[in-house]
Short mmCIF file of C-alpha atoms in Angstrom, two decimals:
data_model
loop_
_atom_site.label_atom_id
_atom_site.label_comp_id
_atom_site.label_asym_id
_atom_site.label_seq_id
_atom_site.Cartn_x
_atom_site.Cartn_y
_atom_site.Cartn_z
CA MET A 1 218.25 13.40 -66.67
CA VAL A 2 215.49 14.41 -69.18
CA PRO A 3 213.94 11.59 -71.33
CA PHE A 4 213.93 11.10 -75.14
CA ILE A 5 210.50 12.29 -76.57
CA GLY A 6 209.13 8.86 -76.71
CA ARG A 7 209.93 7.90 -73.39
CA LEU A 8 206.74 9.98 -72.01
CA SER A 9 203.27 10.06 -72.73
CA LEU A 10 201.35 13.12 -73.98
CA THR A 11 199.99 14.18 -70.35
CA GLU A 12 203.40 13.65 -68.70
CA TRP A 13 204.80 15.89 -71.58
CA ILE A 14 202.04 18.45 -70.55
CA VAL A 15 202.67 17.92 -66.85
CA LEU A 16 206.76 18.63 -67.47
CA PHE A 17 205.68 22.01 -69.42
CA LEU A 18 203.40 23.19 -66.93
CA VAL A 19 205.95 22.83 -64.03
CA TYR A 20 208.81 24.15 -65.57
CA THR A 21 206.80 26.94 -67.26
CA GLU A 22 206.00 27.94 -63.55
CA ARG A 23 209.62 27.61 -62.68
CA ILE A 24 210.45 30.07 -65.71
CA CYS A 25 208.09 32.63 -64.33
CA SER A 26 209.00 32.21 -60.76
CA PHE A 27 212.43 32.99 -61.84
CA PHE A 28 211.51 35.84 -63.99
CA ILE A 29 209.33 37.77 -61.37
CA ASN A 30 211.97 37.05 -58.73
CA ASN A 31 215.09 38.04 -60.51
CA LEU A 32 213.93 40.57 -63.26
CA ILE A 33 210.82 42.61 -62.25
CA PRO A 34 211.57 45.39 -59.93
CA SER A 35 209.88 45.36 -56.57
CA PRO A 36 208.13 48.74 -56.97
CA LEU A 37 206.68 47.53 -60.12
CA ILE A 38 205.50 44.34 -58.25
CA ARG A 39 203.83 46.40 -55.62
CA LEU A 40 202.23 48.69 -58.40
CA LEU A 41 200.61 45.57 -60.19
CA GLN A 42 199.48 43.92 -57.09
CA ALA A 43 197.51 47.19 -55.84
CA ILE A 44 195.95 47.24 -59.21
CA ALA A 45 195.09 43.50 -59.14
CA ASP A 46 194.00 44.10 -55.72
CA SER A 47 191.47 46.63 -56.76
CA LEU A 48 190.23 44.77 -59.54
CA MET A 49 189.70 41.93 -57.42
CA ASN A 50 187.65 44.08 -55.08
CA VAL A 51 185.51 45.51 -57.99
CA ILE A 52 185.00 41.91 -59.17
CA SER A 53 183.97 40.54 -56.10
CA LEU A 54 180.95 42.79 -55.75
CA PHE A 55 179.29 40.67 -58.54
CA ILE A 56 180.46 37.34 -57.79
CA PRO A 57 178.63 34.79 -54.94
CA ARG A 58 180.85 34.53 -51.76
CA SER A 59 181.10 30.87 -52.08
CA SER A 60 183.60 31.53 -55.05
CA ILE A 61 185.84 34.42 -54.05
CA GLY A 62 185.56 33.99 -49.80
CA LYS A 63 183.91 37.38 -48.77
CA THR A 64 181.95 39.61 -51.29
CA ARG A 65 182.76 42.80 -49.35
CA VAL A 66 186.14 44.44 -48.47
CA GLU A 67 185.61 45.15 -45.11
CA SER A 68 187.42 41.78 -43.76
CA GLU A 69 190.27 42.15 -46.04
CA LYS A 70 190.84 45.63 -44.78
CA ASP A 71 190.31 44.81 -41.07
CA LYS A 72 193.44 45.68 -39.43
CA LEU A 73 193.83 42.32 -37.41
CA VAL A 74 193.33 40.15 -40.32
CA ASP A 75 195.68 41.98 -42.29
CA LEU A 76 197.94 41.80 -39.02
CA LEU A 77 197.55 37.93 -38.83
CA LYS A 78 198.03 37.63 -42.55
CA HIS A 79 201.47 39.47 -42.42
CA SER A 80 202.54 38.21 -38.75
CA ALA A 81 206.18 36.70 -39.28
CA SER A 82 205.46 33.91 -36.58
CA ILE A 83 202.88 32.16 -34.32
CA LYS A 84 204.42 34.39 -31.84
CA GLU A 85 203.47 37.32 -33.65
CA THR A 86 199.93 35.80 -34.18
CA ILE A 87 199.13 34.93 -30.68
CA HIS A 88 200.38 38.29 -29.42
CA TYR A 89 198.01 40.14 -32.16
CA LEU A 90 195.16 37.84 -30.73
CA ASN A 91 196.10 38.19 -26.87
CA PRO A 92 199.17 39.83 -25.57
CA ASP A 93 198.53 38.40 -22.43
CA ILE A 94 199.17 34.91 -23.28
CA SER A 95 203.10 34.04 -23.34
CA ILE A 96 204.48 31.57 -25.84
CA GLU A 97 207.90 29.91 -25.91
CA GLU A 98 209.99 28.16 -28.44
CA HIS A 99 212.25 25.47 -27.64
CA ILE A 100 214.57 23.57 -29.98
CA VAL A 101 214.98 19.58 -30.14
CA VAL A 102 218.23 17.99 -31.66
CA THR A 103 217.20 14.79 -33.30
CA ASP A 104 219.20 11.57 -33.03
CA ASP A 105 220.20 12.44 -37.04
CA LYS A 106 220.98 16.01 -36.26
CA TYR A 107 217.96 17.86 -37.36
CA LEU A 108 217.12 21.18 -35.19
CA LEU A 109 213.07 21.47 -34.60
CA THR A 110 211.38 23.81 -33.03
CA LEU A 111 208.74 23.39 -30.64
CA HIS A 112 206.28 26.17 -29.64
CA ARG A 113 204.80 25.80 -25.83
CA ILE A 114 201.92 27.96 -24.25
CA PRO A 115 203.04 27.48 -20.53
CA PRO A 116 200.36 26.90 -18.08
CA ASP A 117 199.01 29.77 -15.76
CA PRO A 118 201.05 29.11 -12.79
CA THR A 119 198.16 30.33 -10.46
CA ARG A 120 195.88 27.62 -11.79
CA GLU A 121 195.83 23.74 -11.57
CA CYS A 122 197.50 22.06 -14.76
CA LYS A 123 195.55 19.56 -16.23
CA GLY A 124 198.46 18.06 -17.97
CA VAL A 125 200.79 18.23 -21.07
CA VAL A 126 198.92 18.25 -24.83
CA TYR A 127 201.19 17.96 -28.15
CA LEU A 128 199.69 19.37 -31.42
CA HIS A 129 201.74 18.10 -34.39
CA HIS A 130 200.57 19.92 -37.95
CA GLY A 131 200.17 17.90 -41.62
CA LEU A 132 201.85 17.77 -44.83
CA LEU A 133 202.92 21.24 -46.33
CA MET A 134 201.94 22.82 -42.98
CA CYS A 135 203.93 23.82 -39.70
CA SER A 136 202.63 24.91 -36.18
CA ASP A 137 200.94 27.96 -37.80
CA ILE A 138 198.07 26.11 -38.22
CA TRP A 139 196.67 25.88 -35.16
CA ILE A 140 196.34 29.82 -34.76
CA CYS A 141 193.84 30.79 -38.05
CA HIS A 142 190.95 32.23 -36.42
CA HIS A 143 190.17 35.77 -35.58
CA ILE A 144 186.90 35.45 -34.61
CA ASP A 145 186.16 34.25 -31.32
CA PRO A 146 189.83 33.01 -31.07
CA MET A 147 189.88 31.60 -27.49
CA THR A 148 187.28 29.21 -28.54
CA LYS A 149 187.92 28.49 -32.06
CA ASN A 150 191.97 27.86 -32.03
CA LEU A 151 192.42 24.71 -30.32
CA PRO A 152 195.86 25.51 -28.40
CA LEU A 153 193.98 28.77 -27.09
CA LEU A 154 191.14 26.83 -25.98
CA LEU A 155 192.87 24.06 -24.27
CA HIS A 156 194.97 26.76 -22.65
CA SER A 157 192.20 28.88 -21.08
CA LEU A 158 189.58 26.23 -20.49
CA LYS A 159 191.49 23.77 -18.96
CA ASN A 160 195.38 25.14 -18.73
CA TYR A 161 196.88 22.45 -20.35
CA ASP A 162 200.48 22.95 -21.09
CA VAL A 163 200.36 23.21 -24.48
CA TRP A 164 203.01 22.15 -26.71
CA MET A 165 203.20 22.51 -31.13
CA GLY A 166 205.96 20.45 -33.05
CA ASN A 167 207.24 21.22 -36.48
CA ASN A 168 208.79 18.55 -38.95
CA ARG A 169 212.36 19.08 -40.41
CA GLY A 170 212.50 20.96 -43.33
CA ASN A 171 209.61 23.16 -42.28
CA LYS A 172 209.17 26.93 -41.93
CA TYR A 173 210.79 26.49 -38.31
CA SER A 174 212.92 23.62 -38.52
CA THR A 175 215.27 24.50 -41.34
CA TYR A 176 218.93 23.48 -39.69
CA ASN A 177 220.78 20.04 -39.61
CA LEU A 178 224.12 20.05 -37.67
CA ASN A 179 225.71 18.27 -40.66
CA TYR A 180 224.19 19.94 -43.99
CA THR A 181 222.50 23.23 -44.96
CA ILE A 182 219.20 23.41 -46.67
CA ASN A 183 221.45 23.58 -49.97
CA ASP A 184 222.47 20.19 -49.85
CA ASN A 185 220.51 17.24 -50.84
CA LYS A 186 221.09 15.35 -48.10
CA PHE A 187 219.51 17.83 -45.91
CA TRP A 188 216.03 16.86 -48.13
CA ASP A 189 216.45 13.23 -48.27
CA PHE A 190 213.75 12.43 -45.76
CA SER A 191 210.19 11.09 -45.98
CA LEU A 192 207.35 9.87 -43.05
CA ASP A 193 210.11 7.49 -41.85
CA GLU A 194 212.18 9.95 -40.47
CA PHE A 195 209.38 11.78 -39.05
CA ALA A 196 208.00 8.67 -37.47
CA LEU A 197 211.69 7.44 -36.42
CA PHE A 198 212.86 10.41 -35.24
CA ASP A 199 210.87 13.70 -34.93
CA ILE A 200 207.84 12.63 -32.89
CA PRO A 201 209.62 10.67 -30.86
CA ASN A 202 212.68 13.13 -29.97
CA SER A 203 210.06 15.84 -29.58
CA ILE A 204 208.16 13.74 -27.08
CA ASP A 205 211.09 12.90 -25.05
CA TYR A 206 212.47 16.81 -24.92
CA ILE A 207 208.98 17.72 -23.78
CA LEU A 208 208.83 15.10 -21.06
CA LYS A 209 212.32 16.03 -19.93
CA ILE A 210 211.06 19.61 -19.78
CA THR A 211 207.84 19.27 -18.20
CA LYS A 212 209.58 16.88 -15.61
CA LYS A 213 206.27 14.59 -16.54
CA SER A 214 205.91 10.93 -17.07
CA LYS A 215 203.31 10.91 -19.73
CA ILE A 216 201.64 13.26 -22.32
CA SER A 217 198.20 13.53 -21.46
CA SER A 218 197.28 13.59 -25.36
CA ILE A 219 198.64 13.94 -28.40
CA ILE A 220 196.16 15.46 -31.29
CA ALA A 221 197.30 15.48 -34.89
CA PHE A 222 196.10 16.62 -38.21
CA SER A 223 196.29 14.85 -41.34
CA GLN A 224 199.83 13.50 -41.92
CA GLY A 225 200.57 14.30 -38.64
CA SER A 226 198.38 11.56 -37.58
CA ALA A 227 200.23 9.24 -39.76
CA GLN A 228 203.68 10.45 -38.40
CA THR A 229 202.20 9.65 -34.97
CA PHE A 230 200.91 6.00 -35.77
CA GLY A 231 204.15 5.24 -37.32
CA ALA A 232 205.83 6.35 -34.29
CA LEU A 233 203.82 4.27 -32.03
CA SER A 234 204.29 1.49 -34.09
CA LEU A 235 208.23 1.70 -34.46
CA HIS A 236 208.58 2.72 -30.91
CA PRO A 237 206.53 0.58 -28.69
CA GLU A 238 207.96 2.27 -25.87
CA LEU A 239 206.42 5.71 -26.79
CA ASN A 240 203.01 3.92 -25.93
CA GLU A 241 204.24 4.10 -22.25
CA LYS A 242 204.88 8.04 -22.54
CA VAL A 243 201.18 8.93 -23.92
CA GLU A 244 197.84 8.61 -22.51
CA ASN A 245 195.84 8.85 -25.86
CA PHE A 246 195.68 10.13 -28.99
CA ILE A 247 193.29 12.11 -31.13
CA ALA A 248 193.75 11.81 -34.85
CA LEU A 249 191.78 14.92 -36.55
CA ALA A 250 191.10 14.17 -40.52
CA PRO A 251 193.65 10.98 -40.07
CA ALA A 252 195.54 10.13 -43.05
CA MET A 253 196.68 6.92 -43.26
CA THR A 254 195.70 4.98 -46.49
CA PRO A 255 193.87 7.41 -48.84
CA PRO A 256 192.24 6.19 -51.47
CA GLY A 257 193.75 8.40 -53.72
CA LEU A 258 193.45 11.85 -55.83
CA TYR A 259 189.80 13.12 -57.02
CA ASN A 260 191.31 13.86 -60.85
CA LYS A 261 192.13 10.33 -61.96
CA ILE A 262 194.43 11.82 -64.84
CA VAL A 263 196.81 13.25 -62.40
CA ASP A 264 196.21 10.03 -59.56
CA THR A 265 197.13 7.43 -62.19
CA LEU A 266 200.39 9.73 -63.46
CA MET A 267 201.67 9.95 -59.76
CA LYS A 268 201.14 6.56 -59.05
CA THR A 269 202.82 5.19 -61.96
CA SER A 270 206.41 6.24 -61.45
CA PRO A 271 208.24 8.04 -58.40
CA GLN A 272 211.23 8.91 -60.97
CA LEU A 273 208.40 11.23 -62.64
CA ILE A 274 208.21 13.22 -59.51
CA TYR A 275 211.48 13.82 -59.38
CA LEU A 276 211.73 14.80 -62.67
CA PHE A 277 209.01 17.27 -62.35
CA PHE A 278 210.02 18.47 -58.84
CA GLY A 279 213.61 17.59 -58.40
CA LYS A 280 215.08 16.07 -55.41
CA ARG A 281 215.02 18.58 -52.44
CA ILE A 282 212.20 21.06 -51.39
CA LEU A 283 209.02 21.02 -52.85
CA LEU A 284 207.25 23.92 -54.51
CA SER A 285 209.60 26.38 -53.05
CA SER A 286 207.92 29.42 -55.15
CA ALA A 287 204.70 28.68 -53.57
CA ASN A 288 205.44 30.90 -50.47
CA ARG A 289 208.87 32.49 -51.63
CA ILE A 290 207.11 34.12 -54.74
CA TRP A 291 203.27 33.53 -55.50
CA LYS A 292 202.11 34.35 -52.05
CA LYS A 293 203.78 37.42 -51.85
CA THR A 294 203.19 38.45 -55.11
CA LEU A 295 199.85 37.48 -55.89
CA PRO A 296 196.61 39.56 -54.35
CA THR A 297 195.06 37.80 -51.44
CA ARG A 298 191.85 36.98 -53.07
CA LEU A 299 193.37 35.69 -56.30
CA PHE A 300 195.80 33.53 -54.17
CA ASN A 301 192.89 32.44 -52.38
CA MET A 302 191.24 31.50 -55.76
CA GLY A 303 194.07 29.59 -56.30
CA ILE A 304 194.19 27.38 -53.49
CA GLU A 305 190.74 26.70 -53.89
CA MET A 306 190.92 25.91 -57.41
CA SER A 307 193.83 23.53 -56.65
CA THR A 308 192.00 21.57 -53.67
CA LYS A 309 188.96 21.79 -56.17
CA PHE A 310 190.92 19.99 -58.75
CA LEU A 311 193.04 17.30 -56.83
CA PHE A 312 190.48 16.40 -54.02
CA ASN A 313 187.17 17.95 -55.00
CA TRP A 314 187.06 20.08 -51.76
CA ASN A 315 184.78 23.24 -52.04
CA ASN A 316 185.67 24.57 -48.59
CA PHE A 317 182.01 25.92 -48.10
CA ASN A 318 182.51 25.54 -44.35
CA ILE A 319 185.99 27.97 -44.46
CA LYS A 320 185.01 31.48 -44.77
CA GLN A 321 185.80 33.40 -41.59
CA ALA A 322 189.45 31.50 -41.39
CA ARG A 323 189.80 31.62 -45.03
CA THR A 324 192.18 34.43 -45.42
CA ILE A 325 194.63 33.49 -42.35
CA ALA A 326 194.39 29.69 -42.94
CA PHE A 327 194.95 29.77 -46.83
CA ASN A 328 198.27 32.02 -46.39
CA ASN A 329 199.42 29.31 -43.46
CA LEU A 330 198.68 26.31 -45.96
CA TYR A 331 202.18 26.12 -47.31
CA SER A 332 205.22 25.34 -45.53
CA PRO A 333 208.62 23.63 -46.99
CA THR A 334 208.84 19.84 -46.99
CA SER A 335 210.41 17.28 -49.06
CA VAL A 336 210.00 15.82 -52.32
CA LYS A 337 210.87 12.84 -51.43
CA CYS A 338 207.89 13.01 -48.80
CA VAL A 339 205.54 13.50 -51.37
CA VAL A 340 206.95 10.35 -53.42
CA HIS A 341 206.25 8.58 -50.22
CA TRP A 342 202.97 9.27 -49.90
CA PHE A 343 201.99 8.18 -53.81
CA GLN A 344 204.10 4.91 -52.52
CA ILE A 345 201.39 4.27 -50.11
CA LEU A 346 198.70 5.45 -52.52
CA ASN A 347 199.59 3.05 -54.89
CA ALA A 348 200.16 0.06 -52.66
CA GLN A 349 197.24 1.13 -50.17
CA LYS A 350 199.19 -0.08 -47.73
CA PHE A 351 200.44 1.90 -45.06
CA LYS A 352 204.22 1.37 -45.41
CA MET A 353 207.77 2.72 -45.11
CA PHE A 354 209.81 4.42 -47.93
CA GLN A 355 210.67 2.03 -51.02
CA GLU A 356 214.11 3.37 -52.49
CA ILE A 357 214.68 2.98 -55.89
CA SER A 358 216.95 0.26 -56.49
CA PHE A 359 218.68 -0.56 -60.22
CA LEU A 360 218.29 -4.23 -58.95
CA ASP A 361 214.50 -3.90 -59.02
CA SER A 362 213.13 -1.85 -61.85
CA THR A 363 209.47 -2.42 -61.18
CA SER A 364 210.35 -1.14 -57.18
CA GLY A 365 207.47 1.19 -56.25
CA THR A 366 205.35 0.32 -58.69
CA ASN A 367 204.28 -3.07 -59.31
CA GLN A 368 204.51 -5.34 -55.63
CA GLN A 369 203.48 -8.54 -57.52
CA THR A 370 206.62 -8.52 -59.68
CA SER A 371 209.11 -6.35 -57.35
CA LEU A 372 212.20 -8.39 -55.92
CA PHE A 373 211.69 -6.73 -52.62
CA HIS A 374 208.40 -6.77 -50.36
CA PRO A 375 207.51 -3.48 -48.45
CA LEU A 376 207.97 -3.01 -45.00
CA CYS A 377 204.77 -1.75 -43.50
CA PHE A 378 204.19 0.18 -40.19
CA PRO A 379 202.68 -2.57 -37.52
CA THR A 380 200.47 -0.13 -36.33
CA LEU A 381 197.51 -3.50 -35.92
CA THR A 382 200.11 -4.84 -33.17
CA ASN A 383 202.00 -2.00 -31.56
CA VAL A 384 199.66 0.87 -31.16
CA LYS A 385 198.35 0.32 -27.39
CA ILE A 386 196.72 3.63 -26.40
CA PRO A 387 193.26 4.88 -26.76
CA VAL A 388 192.79 6.50 -30.20
CA LEU A 389 189.87 8.49 -31.48
CA LEU A 390 189.36 9.22 -35.24
CA ILE A 391 187.66 12.61 -35.96
CA TYR A 392 186.93 12.73 -39.68
CA GLY A 393 184.53 14.60 -42.23
CA GLY A 394 181.93 12.89 -44.01
CA SER A 395 183.05 14.52 -47.16
CA ASP A 396 186.51 14.04 -47.32
CA SER A 397 188.08 12.20 -49.79
CA LEU A 398 191.42 11.57 -48.23
CA VAL A 399 190.28 9.42 -45.58
CA ASP A 400 188.91 5.70 -45.67
CA ILE A 401 187.87 5.24 -42.52
CA GLU A 402 187.26 1.28 -42.56
CA VAL A 403 190.66 0.72 -44.42
CA MET A 404 192.36 2.85 -41.39
CA LYS A 405 190.18 0.62 -38.76
CA LYS A 406 191.85 -2.44 -39.91
CA ASN A 407 195.20 -1.25 -39.12
CA LEU A 408 194.23 -0.29 -35.60
CA PRO A 409 193.46 -2.29 -32.63
CA LYS A 410 189.81 -2.76 -32.17
CA ASP A 411 189.28 -2.38 -28.48
CA LEU A 412 191.36 1.09 -28.52
CA CYS A 413 189.75 2.67 -31.69
CA PHE A 414 186.87 4.84 -31.55
CA GLN A 415 185.56 7.25 -34.46
CA VAL A 416 183.47 10.61 -35.07
CA GLU A 417 182.21 11.40 -38.33
CA ILE A 418 181.65 15.11 -38.73
CA PRO A 419 178.68 15.13 -41.64
CA ASN A 420 179.23 17.44 -44.35
CA HIS A 421 182.59 18.49 -43.72
CA GLU A 422 185.85 18.06 -45.60
CA HIS A 423 189.29 17.73 -44.75
CA LEU A 424 190.68 21.40 -43.93
CA ASP A 425 186.90 21.90 -42.48
CA ILE A 426 188.06 19.64 -39.28
CA ILE A 427 190.28 22.50 -38.16
CA TRP A 428 189.45 25.80 -39.75
CA GLY A 429 185.76 25.52 -40.30
CA ASP A 430 183.68 27.98 -38.91
CA HIS A 431 181.64 25.58 -36.22
CA CYS A 432 184.86 23.55 -35.26
CA HIS A 433 184.08 24.80 -31.85
CA THR A 434 180.80 23.33 -32.04
CA LYS A 435 181.16 20.38 -34.32
CA VAL A 436 184.65 19.19 -33.64
CA TRP A 437 186.54 20.53 -30.48
CA PRO A 438 183.67 19.16 -28.15
CA HIS A 439 184.55 15.59 -29.16
CA VAL A 440 188.46 16.33 -28.77
CA LEU A 441 187.59 17.95 -25.07
CA LYS A 442 185.32 14.79 -24.05
CA PHE A 443 187.51 12.09 -25.02
CA MET A 444 190.56 14.07 -23.45
CA GLN A 445 188.36 13.97 -20.19
CA PHE A 446 187.18 10.53 -20.41
CA TRP A 447 190.74 9.01 -20.32
CA ASN A 448 192.74 11.93 -18.68
CA GLU A 449 190.41 13.20 -15.69
CA ASP A 450 187.50 10.58 -15.06
CA PHE A 451 189.01 7.31 -15.92
CA LYS A 452 192.22 8.10 -14.57
CA ASN A 453 190.68 9.07 -11.07
CA SER A 454 188.22 5.92 -11.38
CA TYR A 455 191.44 3.87 -12.08
CA GLU A 456 193.21 5.28 -9.40
CA ASN A 457 190.72 4.86 -6.98
CA GLU A 458 190.20 1.37 -7.83
CA VAL A 459 193.74 0.68 -7.43
CA LEU A 460 193.34 2.32 -3.90
CA VAL A 461 190.71 0.12 -2.70
CA GLU A 462 192.43 -2.97 -4.14
CA GLU A 463 195.49 -1.92 -1.90
CA GLU A 464 193.83 -1.20 1.02
CA GLU A 465 191.99 -4.40 0.73
CA LEU A 466 195.06 -6.44 0.31
CA GLU A 467 196.64 -4.63 2.94
CA ARG A 468 193.73 -5.54 5.54
CA GLN A 469 194.27 -9.12 4.05
CA ASN A 470 197.99 -9.47 4.08
CA PRO A 471 199.63 -6.42 5.41
CA LYS A 472 203.34 -7.51 4.61
CA LYS A 473 202.16 -8.57 0.44
CA HIS A 474 200.27 -5.75 -0.96
CA LEU A 475 201.44 -3.63 -3.58
CA LEU A 476 203.62 -0.80 -1.74
CA SER A 477 205.55 -3.97 -0.38
CA HIS A 478 209.08 -4.33 -0.54
CA GLU A 479 209.05 -7.37 -2.00
CA PRO A 480 209.97 -6.47 -5.75
CA HIS A 481 208.66 -9.67 -7.49
CA LEU A 482 205.38 -9.26 -5.84
CA GLN A 483 205.23 -5.80 -6.68
CA ARG A 484 205.74 -6.20 -10.44
CA LYS A 485 203.03 -8.78 -10.54
CA MET A 486 200.46 -7.04 -8.98
CA LYS A 487 201.38 -3.88 -11.13
CA GLU A 488 200.83 -6.44 -14.42
CA SER A 489 197.65 -7.80 -13.36
CA LEU A 490 196.43 -4.22 -12.94
CA ASN A 491 197.74 -3.09 -16.09
CA ASP A 492 196.07 -6.02 -17.73
CA ARG A 493 193.06 -5.15 -16.39
CA ARG A 494 192.97 -1.29 -17.09
CA TYR A 495 193.79 -2.20 -20.73
CA SER A 496 191.23 -5.65 -21.43
CA SER A 497 188.34 -3.70 -20.91
CA PRO A 498 188.65 -0.33 -19.64
CA VAL A 499 185.23 1.18 -21.36
CA VAL A 500 183.30 -1.75 -19.65
CA GLU A 501 184.96 -1.91 -16.06
CA GLN A 502 185.45 1.79 -15.49
CA THR A 503 182.89 4.27 -13.99
CA VAL A 504 182.91 8.00 -14.80
CA ARG A 505 182.86 9.76 -11.56
CA GLN A 506 183.08 13.26 -12.83
CA ASN A 507 180.30 15.20 -14.29
CA SER A 508 181.13 17.85 -17.04
CA ASP A 509 180.06 21.28 -17.37
CA TYR A 510 179.80 20.78 -20.91
CA PHE A 511 178.69 17.08 -21.50
CA ILE A 512 176.15 14.89 -20.25
CA PRO A 513 178.03 12.22 -18.26
CA PHE A 514 178.69 8.90 -19.49
CA ASP A 515 176.57 5.82 -18.58
CA HIS A 516 178.93 3.18 -18.12
CA GLU A 517 175.87 0.44 -17.79
CA THR A 518 173.85 1.16 -20.84
CA GLU A 519 175.42 3.29 -23.28
CA ASP A 520 178.28 2.27 -25.70
CA VAL A 521 181.43 4.30 -25.21
CA ASN A 522 182.06 5.04 -29.12
CA LYS A 523 178.49 6.86 -29.32
CA TYR A 524 179.44 8.84 -26.45
CA PHE A 525 182.29 10.32 -28.05
CA ALA A 526 180.23 10.99 -31.40
CA ARG A 527 177.41 12.36 -29.29
CA GLU A 528 176.84 16.07 -29.86
CA ASP A 529 175.43 17.14 -26.29
CA VAL A 530 177.75 20.33 -26.21
CA THR A 531 175.71 23.30 -24.78
CA SER A 532 175.15 26.21 -26.76
CA THR A 533 178.22 28.21 -24.81
CA LEU A 534 181.16 26.03 -25.00
CA VAL A 535 183.14 27.85 -22.56
CA SER A 536 182.04 29.79 -19.36
CA THR A 537 182.72 33.51 -20.03
CA THR A 538 184.31 33.64 -16.27
CA GLU A 539 187.20 31.08 -17.88
CA TYR A 540 188.49 32.81 -20.72
CA VAL A 541 189.20 36.48 -21.88
CA ASP A 542 186.83 37.61 -24.39
CA LEU A 543 189.11 39.23 -26.80
CA ARG A 544 186.20 41.31 -28.76
CA GLN A 545 186.69 43.23 -25.24
CA HIS A 546 190.27 43.88 -26.32
CA LEU A 547 189.45 44.46 -29.99
CA SER A 548 186.36 46.78 -29.67
CA ASP A 549 187.51 48.89 -32.63
CA ARG A 550 187.47 46.27 -34.69
CA THR A 551 184.94 44.43 -36.75
CA LEU A 552 185.22 40.66 -35.87
CA ASP A 553 181.80 39.30 -36.69
#
């Protein structure tokens, strides 16, 4: 219901005017302008932007020359319909599968899988999850050195991991529900709660069932995906037994707020206003359906840059090579309720579950001191029980690392700051393969290979010693109570102080080994000791040989 004039401030009316102006323009372009005229206007705008770009610095409009826009590969990737097409264009030898997960509340989610090479040893199963307004496309955005800069391809080619990429309900790949259609309000009635309660745990269970594994080696999540994973681990404590470790890239849990204080204050004031601006279903549907297809690429990229600068004070200086493809993949649908949930978290400065607007409590979601109902927070501090690595940019306005660490178990939480990097730089930056991915690989190797091997060796030694002292009462005994007691004892030792007690046996080809006697493990994870060539040329296919007719450098 549209309120009376006196109910909204001048700023709120201005925002409302802009939102509905955009809707009217979208309707006009989508329904009243002929397609041939739109294509003609696009061609004219592209030509003008190419001329203008010759006189504008590179940092203002991406690249200053037109060669990258004319590059056939970039054009193919920009217009690819799915991640399957994108990977095919980069390397047709890599296969990718699509799997459908039916959640407990009847949503159909798409999982993308890059299966391991059957001729090589598989190092384990890895699950990747995207952020807000994104889908699995975000993981494949680098066309220069794609096998080292795109994390799924790096994990597949370097270590032969079984790589899975998840998708939230409502995004590009997950638009079905057994009870509702995307035209129903009920379909879009979800927030972070449903992602944590259903999407993440149901996806993990499906992957373990298909791969016949007992555990996921690592979960790697970006931005909101990390919040969903923390939420899932806290609401489903048993999920900790199914995952070895968790790597959170640019993790979002309790962001301090938006850079623009007017918008920040406005959106924190009342969830009803966000519903008034955007409705109660899909958020900004015209962004992908109309503006991305109508505006010239350079102009669309400029819009993204100005928006991120206005809202978050991001400059995106580190994203040059992948800018066109990355920004093209930036928007994927989600619900308005999900954004309302984030503003409730921003307002409360607590990682809490969604608080419904109640007629019994007019202050619900705005003032906790006068509210009748206490918000329910995700119990991350007590229920997250696996090693966690937080990788964040030193210039990321959405990450408050100290607040986040207070919500996580101290003994299992490690952090790495990437200097002079912003939020999106962590996955799309030109130097992610030397600045970010080495820390990811190092953490995975430490917990999945070195620590696991040393732990298994210790268990073996203790079993042999027990067998020698008393052959009838060791870990493999047929007496169940003794077996359970010994396993509990070993598990307690494993998690009580794993870093201090365990020795890393294996030396990596890419990292200086961890010295368990003299070195702090958090400094080890943060140390930049990667060699100049991250991946040996014998361990992956250099795509420049397959794409020699294109200019990639």
